[in-house]
Amino acid sequence: MNVLIIDANPNKKSLTTAIATRLYDKYQREHQCRLIHLSDLDFDLSFQGYSDKKELGPDLVKAQLAIKEADHLIFATPIWWSSIPALFKGFLDRCLTPHFAFSYKENSPFQNKLLKNKTADLYLLSDAPAWYRKFILGDPAAKMLKRDTLEFCGIKVKKVKRIGNVRNLNREQAQRILESL
């Protein structure tokens, strides 16, 4: 299996990055595995819609190739303001483009899902308790990523792991989270 792990936290000293790195260490023992830190990529976040003809640039072309080659994707991201960081949103906007991730059907409200036969796991970290984010707020970031983005392109989300109270975790609690992966 070919696994692609995407660390969507701009801060490489974050628990999100530690989780992505731990998962990489785990998966690379048995699978072909690649880890992409979005903070290492050089791309323009500015996006003017799908009529935008701006070149992707080398880092996004490589990321698209890694996505195309992957059987399973793992996204590790913080949740800020009930959504994902601008860096991650910009990456999705610029990378999951028409004719790569999906194509519109003529005279139809539906799309062709061009990334079928791929699965994904989501690791969502927030300062709010996970139960509060899921049951009180309705899990907006998870829904956006799972249903409105990945499944729109054909990627089936298998697992959503929510990690809450991140700002209140001490070193031992964070270590237990990493060891549980």
CSV table of N, CA, C and O in Angstrom, one decimal, residues 63-135:
chain,number,residue,atom,x,y,z
A,63,ALA,N,3.0,17.3,-5.3
A,63,ALA,CA,1.9,16.9,-4.4
A,63,ALA,C,0.8,16.2,-5.1
A,63,ALA,O,0.3,15.2,-4.6
A,64,GLN,N,0.4,16.7,-6.3
A,64,GLN,CA,-0.6,16.0,-7.1
A,64,GLN,C,-0.2,14.6,-7.4
A,64,GLN,O,-1.0,13.7,-7.4
A,65,LEU,N,1.0,14.5,-7.8
A,65,LEU,CA,1.6,13.2,-8.2
A,65,LEU,C,1.6,12.2,-7.0
A,65,LEU,O,1.2,11.1,-7.1
A,66,ALA,N,1.9,12.7,-5.8
A,66,ALA,CA,1.9,11.9,-4.6
A,66,ALA,C,0.5,11.5,-4.3
A,66,ALA,O,0.2,10.4,-3.8
A,67,ILE,N,-0.5,12.4,-4.4
A,67,ILE,CA,-1.9,12.1,-4.2
A,67,ILE,C,-2.3,11.0,-5.2
A,67,ILE,O,-3.0,10.0,-4.8
A,68,LYS,N,-2.0,11.2,-6.4
A,68,LYS,CA,-2.4,10.2,-7.5
A,68,LYS,C,-1.8,8.8,-7.2
A,68,LYS,O,-2.5,7.8,-7.4
A,69,GLU,N,-0.6,8.8,-6.7
A,69,GLU,CA,0.1,7.5,-6.5
A,69,GLU,C,-0.4,6.8,-5.2
A,69,GLU,O,-0.3,5.6,-5.0
A,70,ALA,N,-1.0,7.6,-4.3
A,70,ALA,CA,-1.3,7.1,-2.9
A,70,ALA,C,-2.6,6.2,-3.0
A,70,ALA,O,-3.5,6.5,-3.7
A,71,ASP,N,-2.6,5.2,-2.2
A,71,ASP,CA,-3.8,4.4,-2.0
A,71,ASP,C,-4.6,4.9,-0.8
A,71,ASP,O,-5.8,4.8,-0.7
A,72,HIS,N,-3.8,5.4,0.2
A,72,HIS,CA,-4.4,5.9,1.4
A,72,HIS,C,-3.7,7.2,1.8
A,72,HIS,O,-2.5,7.3,1.8
A,73,LEU,N,-4.6,8.2,2.2
A,73,LEU,CA,-4.1,9.5,2.6
A,73,LEU,C,-4.4,9.7,4.1
A,73,LEU,O,-5.5,9.3,4.5
A,74,ILE,N,-3.5,10.3,4.7
A,74,ILE,CA,-3.7,10.7,6.1
A,74,ILE,C,-3.5,12.2,6.2
A,74,ILE,O,-2.4,12.7,5.8
A,75,PHE,N,-4.5,12.9,6.7
A,75,PHE,CA,-4.4,14.4,6.9
A,75,PHE,C,-4.4,14.7,8.4
A,75,PHE,O,-5.3,14.2,9.1
A,76,ALA,N,-3.4,15.4,8.9
A,76,ALA,CA,-3.3,15.8,10.3
A,76,ALA,C,-3.4,17.3,10.2
A,76,ALA,O,-2.5,18.0,9.6
A,77,THR,N,-4.4,17.9,10.9
A,77,THR,CA,-4.6,19.3,10.9
A,77,THR,C,-5.1,19.8,12.2
A,77,THR,O,-5.9,19.2,12.8
A,78,PRO,N,-4.7,21.1,12.5
A,78,PRO,CA,-5.4,21.7,13.6
A,78,PRO,C,-6.7,22.3,13.1
A,78,PRO,O,-6.9,22.4,11.9
A,79,ILE,N,-7.6,22.5,14.1
A,79,ILE,CA,-8.9,23.1,13.8
A,79,ILE,C,-8.8,24.5,14.4
A,79,ILE,O,-8.7,24.7,15.6
A,80,TRP,N,-8.9,25.5,13.6
A,80,TRP,CA,-8.9,26.9,14.0
A,80,TRP,C,-10.2,27.6,13.6
A,80,TRP,O,-10.6,27.5,12.4
A,81,TRP,N,-10.9,28.2,14.5
A,81,TRP,CA,-12.2,28.9,14.1
A,81,TRP,C,-13.1,27.9,13.5
A,81,TRP,O,-13.8,28.2,12.5
A,82,SER,N,-13.2,26.7,14.0
A,82,SER,CA,-14.0,25.6,13.4
A,82,SER,C,-13.7,25.2,12.0
A,82,SER,O,-14.6,24.6,11.3
A,83,SER,N,-12.5,25.6,11.5
A,83,SER,CA,-12.2,25.2,10.2
A,83,SER,C,-10.7,24.8,10.2
A,83,SER,O,-10.1,24.6,11.2
A,84,ILE,N,-10.1,24.7,9.0
A,84,ILE,CA,-8.7,24.3,8.8
A,84,ILE,C,-7.9,25.6,8.6
A,84,ILE,O,-8.4,26.6,8.2
A,85,PRO,N,-6.6,25.5,8.8
A,85,PRO,CA,-5.7,26.7,8.6
A,85,PRO,C,-5.7,27.1,7.1
A,85,PRO,O,-6.0,26.3,6.2
A,86,ALA,N,-5.5,28.4,6.9
A,86,ALA,CA,-5.5,28.9,5.5
A,86,ALA,C,-4.5,28.2,4.6
A,86,ALA,O,-4.8,27.9,3.4
A,87,LEU,N,-3.4,27.8,5.2
A,87,LEU,CA,-2.4,27.0,4.4
A,87,LEU,C,-3.0,25.7,3.8
A,87,LEU,O,-2.8,25.4,2.7
A,88,PHE,N,-3.7,25.0,4.7
A,88,PHE,CA,-4.3,23.8,4.2
A,88,PHE,C,-5.5,24.0,3.2
A,88,PHE,O,-5.6,23.4,2.2
A,89,LYS,N,-6.3,25.0,3.5
A,89,LYS,CA,-7.4,25.4,2.6
A,89,LYS,C,-6.8,25.8,1.2
A,89,LYS,O,-7.3,25.3,0.2
A,90,GLY,N,-5.8,26.6,1.3
A,90,GLY,CA,-5.1,27.0,0.0
A,90,GLY,C,-4.5,25.8,-0.8
A,90,GLY,O,-4.7,25.7,-2.0
A,91,PHE,N,-4.0,24.9,0.0
A,91,PHE,CA,-3.4,23.7,-0.7
A,91,PHE,C,-4.5,22.9,-1.3
A,91,PHE,O,-4.4,22.5,-2.5
A,92,LEU,N,-5.7,22.7,-0.6
A,92,LEU,CA,-6.8,21.9,-1.2
A,92,LEU,C,-7.3,22.7,-2.4
A,92,LEU,O,-7.6,22.1,-3.5
A,93,ASP,N,-7.5,24.0,-2.3
A,93,ASP,CA,-8.0,24.8,-3.4
A,93,ASP,C,-7.1,24.7,-4.7
A,93,ASP,O,-7.6,24.5,-5.8
A,94,ARG,N,-5.8,24.8,-4.5
A,94,ARG,CA,-4.9,24.8,-5.6
A,94,ARG,C,-4.6,23.4,-6.1
A,94,ARG,O,-4.2,23.2,-7.3
A,95,CYS,N,-4.7,22.4,-5.2
A,95,CYS,CA,-4.2,21.0,-5.6
A,95,CYS,C,-5.4,20.1,-6.1
A,95,CYS,O,-5.2,19.4,-7.1
A,96,LEU,N,-6.5,20.2,-5.5
A,96,LEU,CA,-7.6,19.3,-5.9
A,96,LEU,C,-8.5,20.0,-7.0
A,96,LEU,O,-9.6,20.5,-6.8
A,97,THR,N,-7.9,20.1,-8.2
A,97,THR,CA,-8.4,20.9,-9.3
A,97,THR,C,-9.3,20.1,-10.2
A,97,THR,O,-9.1,18.8,-10.3
A,98,PRO,N,-10.1,20.7,-11.0
A,98,PRO,CA,-10.8,20.0,-12.1
A,98,PRO,C,-9.9,19.3,-13.0
A,98,PRO,O,-8.8,19.8,-13.3
A,99,HIS,N,-10.3,18.2,-13.5
A,99,HIS,CA,-9.5,17.3,-14.4
A,99,HIS,C,-8.4,16.6,-13.7
A,99,HIS,O,-7.7,15.7,-14.3
A,100,PHE,N,-8.1,16.9,-12.4
A,100,PHE,CA,-7.2,16.1,-11.6
A,100,PHE,C,-8.0,15.3,-10.5
A,100,PHE,O,-7.9,14.1,-10.4
A,101,ALA,N,-8.8,16.1,-9.7
A,101,ALA,CA,-9.6,15.5,-8.6
A,101,ALA,C,-11.0,15.2,-9.0
A,101,ALA,O,-11.6,14.3,-8.4
A,102,PHE,N,-11.6,15.9,-9.9
A,102,PHE,CA,-13.0,15.8,-10.3
A,102,PHE,C,-13.1,16.4,-11.7
A,102,PHE,O,-12.3,17.2,-12.1
A,103,SER,N,-14.3,16.1,-12.3
A,103,SER,CA,-14.6,16.8,-13.5
A,103,SER,C,-16.2,17.0,-13.5
A,103,SER,O,-16.9,16.1,-12.9
A,104,TYR,N,-16.6,18.1,-14.0
A,104,TYR,CA,-18.1,18.3,-14.1
A,104,TYR,C,-18.7,17.5,-15.2
A,104,TYR,O,-18.1,17.4,-16.3
A,105,LYS,N,-19.9,17.0,-14.9
A,105,LYS,CA,-20.6,16.3,-16.0
A,105,LYS,C,-21.4,17.3,-16.7
A,105,LYS,O,-22.1,18.2,-16.1
A,106,GLU,N,-21.4,17.2,-18.0
A,106,GLU,CA,-22.2,18.1,-18.9
A,106,GLU,C,-23.7,18.0,-18.6
A,106,GLU,O,-24.2,16.8,-18.5
A,107,ASN,N,-24.4,19.1,-18.5
A,107,ASN,CA,-25.8,19.1,-18.2
A,107,ASN,C,-26.2,18.3,-17.0
A,107,ASN,O,-27.3,17.7,-17.0
A,108,SER,N,-25.4,18.3,-16.0
A,108,SER,CA,-25.7,17.6,-14.7
A,108,SER,C,-25.2,18.3,-13.5
A,108,SER,O,-24.1,19.0,-13.6
A,109,PRO,N,-25.9,18.3,-12.4
A,109,PRO,CA,-25.3,18.9,-11.2
A,109,PRO,C,-24.3,18.1,-10.5
A,109,PRO,O,-23.7,18.5,-9.5
A,110,PHE,N,-24.0,16.9,-11.0
A,110,PHE,CA,-23.1,16.0,-10.4
A,110,PHE,C,-21.7,16.0,-11.1
A,110,PHE,O,-21.6,16.4,-12.2
A,111,GLN,N,-20.7,15.4,-10.4
A,111,GLN,CA,-19.4,15.4,-10.9
A,111,GLN,C,-18.9,14.0,-11.1
A,111,GLN,O,-19.4,13.0,-10.5
A,112,ASN,N,-17.8,13.9,-11.9
A,112,ASN,CA,-17.1,12.6,-12.0
A,112,ASN,C,-16.0,12.7,-10.9
A,112,ASN,O,-15.3,13.7,-10.8
A,113,LYS,N,-16.0,11.6,-10.1
A,113,LYS,CA,-15.0,11.6,-9.0
A,113,LYS,C,-13.7,10.9,-9.5
A,113,LYS,O,-13.7,9.7,-9.7
A,114,LEU,N,-12.7,11.7,-9.7
A,114,LEU,CA,-11.5,11.2,-10.3
A,114,LEU,C,-10.4,10.6,-9.4
A,114,LEU,O,-9.4,10.0,-9.8
A,115,LEU,N,-10.7,10.6,-8.1
A,115,LEU,CA,-9.8,10.0,-7.1
A,115,LEU,C,-10.4,8.9,-6.4
A,115,LEU,O,-10.1,8.6,-5.2
A,116,LYS,N,-11.2,8.1,-7.1
A,116,LYS,CA,-11.8,6.9,-6.5
A,116,LYS,C,-10.8,5.9,-6.2
A,116,LYS,O,-9.6,5.9,-6.6
A,117,ASN,N,-11.2,4.9,-5.4
A,117,ASN,CA,-10.3,3.8,-4.9
A,117,ASN,C,-9.2,4.3,-4.0
A,117,ASN,O,-8.2,3.6,-3.9
A,118,LYS,N,-9.4,5.4,-3.4
A,118,LYS,CA,-8.5,5.9,-2.4
A,118,LYS,C,-9.3,6.1,-1.1
A,118,LYS,O,-10.4,6.3,-1.1
A,119,THR,N,-8.5,5.8,0.0
A,119,THR,CA,-9.1,6.0,1.3
A,119,THR,C,-8.3,7.1,2.1
A,119,THR,O,-7.2,7.5,1.7
A,120,ALA,N,-8.9,7.6,3.2
A,120,ALA,CA,-8.2,8.6,4.0
A,120,ALA,C,-8.6,8.4,5.5
A,120,ALA,O,-9.7,7.9,5.8
A,121,ASP,N,-7.7,8.9,6.3
A,121,ASP,CA,-8.0,9.1,7.7
A,121,ASP,C,-7.7,10.6,8.0
A,121,ASP,O,-6.9,11.2,7.4
A,122,LEU,N,-8.5,11.1,9.0
A,122,LEU,CA,-8.4,12.5,9.4
A,122,LEU,C,-8.0,12.5,10.9
A,122,LEU,O,-8.6,11.9,11.7
A,123,TYR,N,-7.0,13.3,11.2
A,123,TYR,CA,-6.6,13.6,12.6
A,123,TYR,C,-6.8,15.1,12.8
A,123,TYR,O,-6.1,15.9,12.2
A,124,LEU,N,-7.8,15.4,13.6
A,124,LEU,CA,-8.2,16.7,13.8
A,124,LEU,C,-8.0,17.2,15.2
A,124,LEU,O,-8.5,16.6,16.2
A,125,LEU,N,-7.1,18.2,15.4
A,125,LEU,CA,-6.7,18.6,16.7
A,125,LEU,C,-7.3,20.0,17.0
A,125,LEU,O,-7.3,20.9,16.2
A,126,SER,N,-7.9,20.2,18.2
A,126,SER,CA,-8.5,21.5,18.6
A,126,SER,C,-8.2,21.7,20.1
A,126,SER,O,-8.0,20.8,20.9
A,127,ASP,N,-8.3,23.0,20.4
A,127,ASP,CA,-8.2,23.4,21.8
A,127,ASP,C,-9.6,23.1,22.5
A,127,ASP,O,-9.6,22.9,23.7
A,128,ALA,N,-10.7,23.1,21.8
A,128,ALA,CA,-12.0,22.8,22.4
A,128,ALA,C,-12.0,21.3,22.6
A,128,ALA,O,-11.4,20.5,21.9
A,129,PRO,N,-12.8,20.8,23.6
A,129,PRO,CA,-13.0,19.4,23.8
A,129,PRO,C,-13.5,18.7,22.5
A,129,PRO,O,-14.4,19.3,21.9
A,130,ALA,N,-13.1,17.5,22.2
A,130,ALA,CA,-13.5,16.8,21.0
A,130,ALA,C,-15.0,16.6,21.0
A,130,ALA,O,-15.7,16.8,20.0
A,131,TRP,N,-15.6,16.3,22.2
A,131,TRP,CA,-17.0,16.0,22.3
A,131,TRP,C,-17.8,17.3,22.0
A,131,TRP,O,-18.9,17.3,21.3
A,132,TYR,N,-17.3,18.5,22.4
A,132,TYR,CA,-18.0,19.7,22.2
A,132,TYR,C,-18.0,20.1,20.7
A,132,TYR,O,-19.0,20.5,20.1
A,133,ARG,N,-16.8,19.9,20.1
A,133,ARG,CA,-16.7,20.2,18.6
A,133,ARG,C,-17.6,19.3,17.8
A,133,ARG,O,-18.3,19.7,16.9
A,134,LYS,N,-17.7,18.0,18.2
A,134,LYS,CA,-18.5,17.0,17.5
A,134,LYS,C,-20.0,17.2,17.7
A,134,LYS,O,-20.8,17.3,16.8
A,135,PHE,N,-20.4,17.2,19.0
A,135,PHE,CA,-21.8,17.1,19.3
A,135,PHE,C,-22.5,18.5,19.5
A,135,PHE,O,-23.7,18.6,19.2
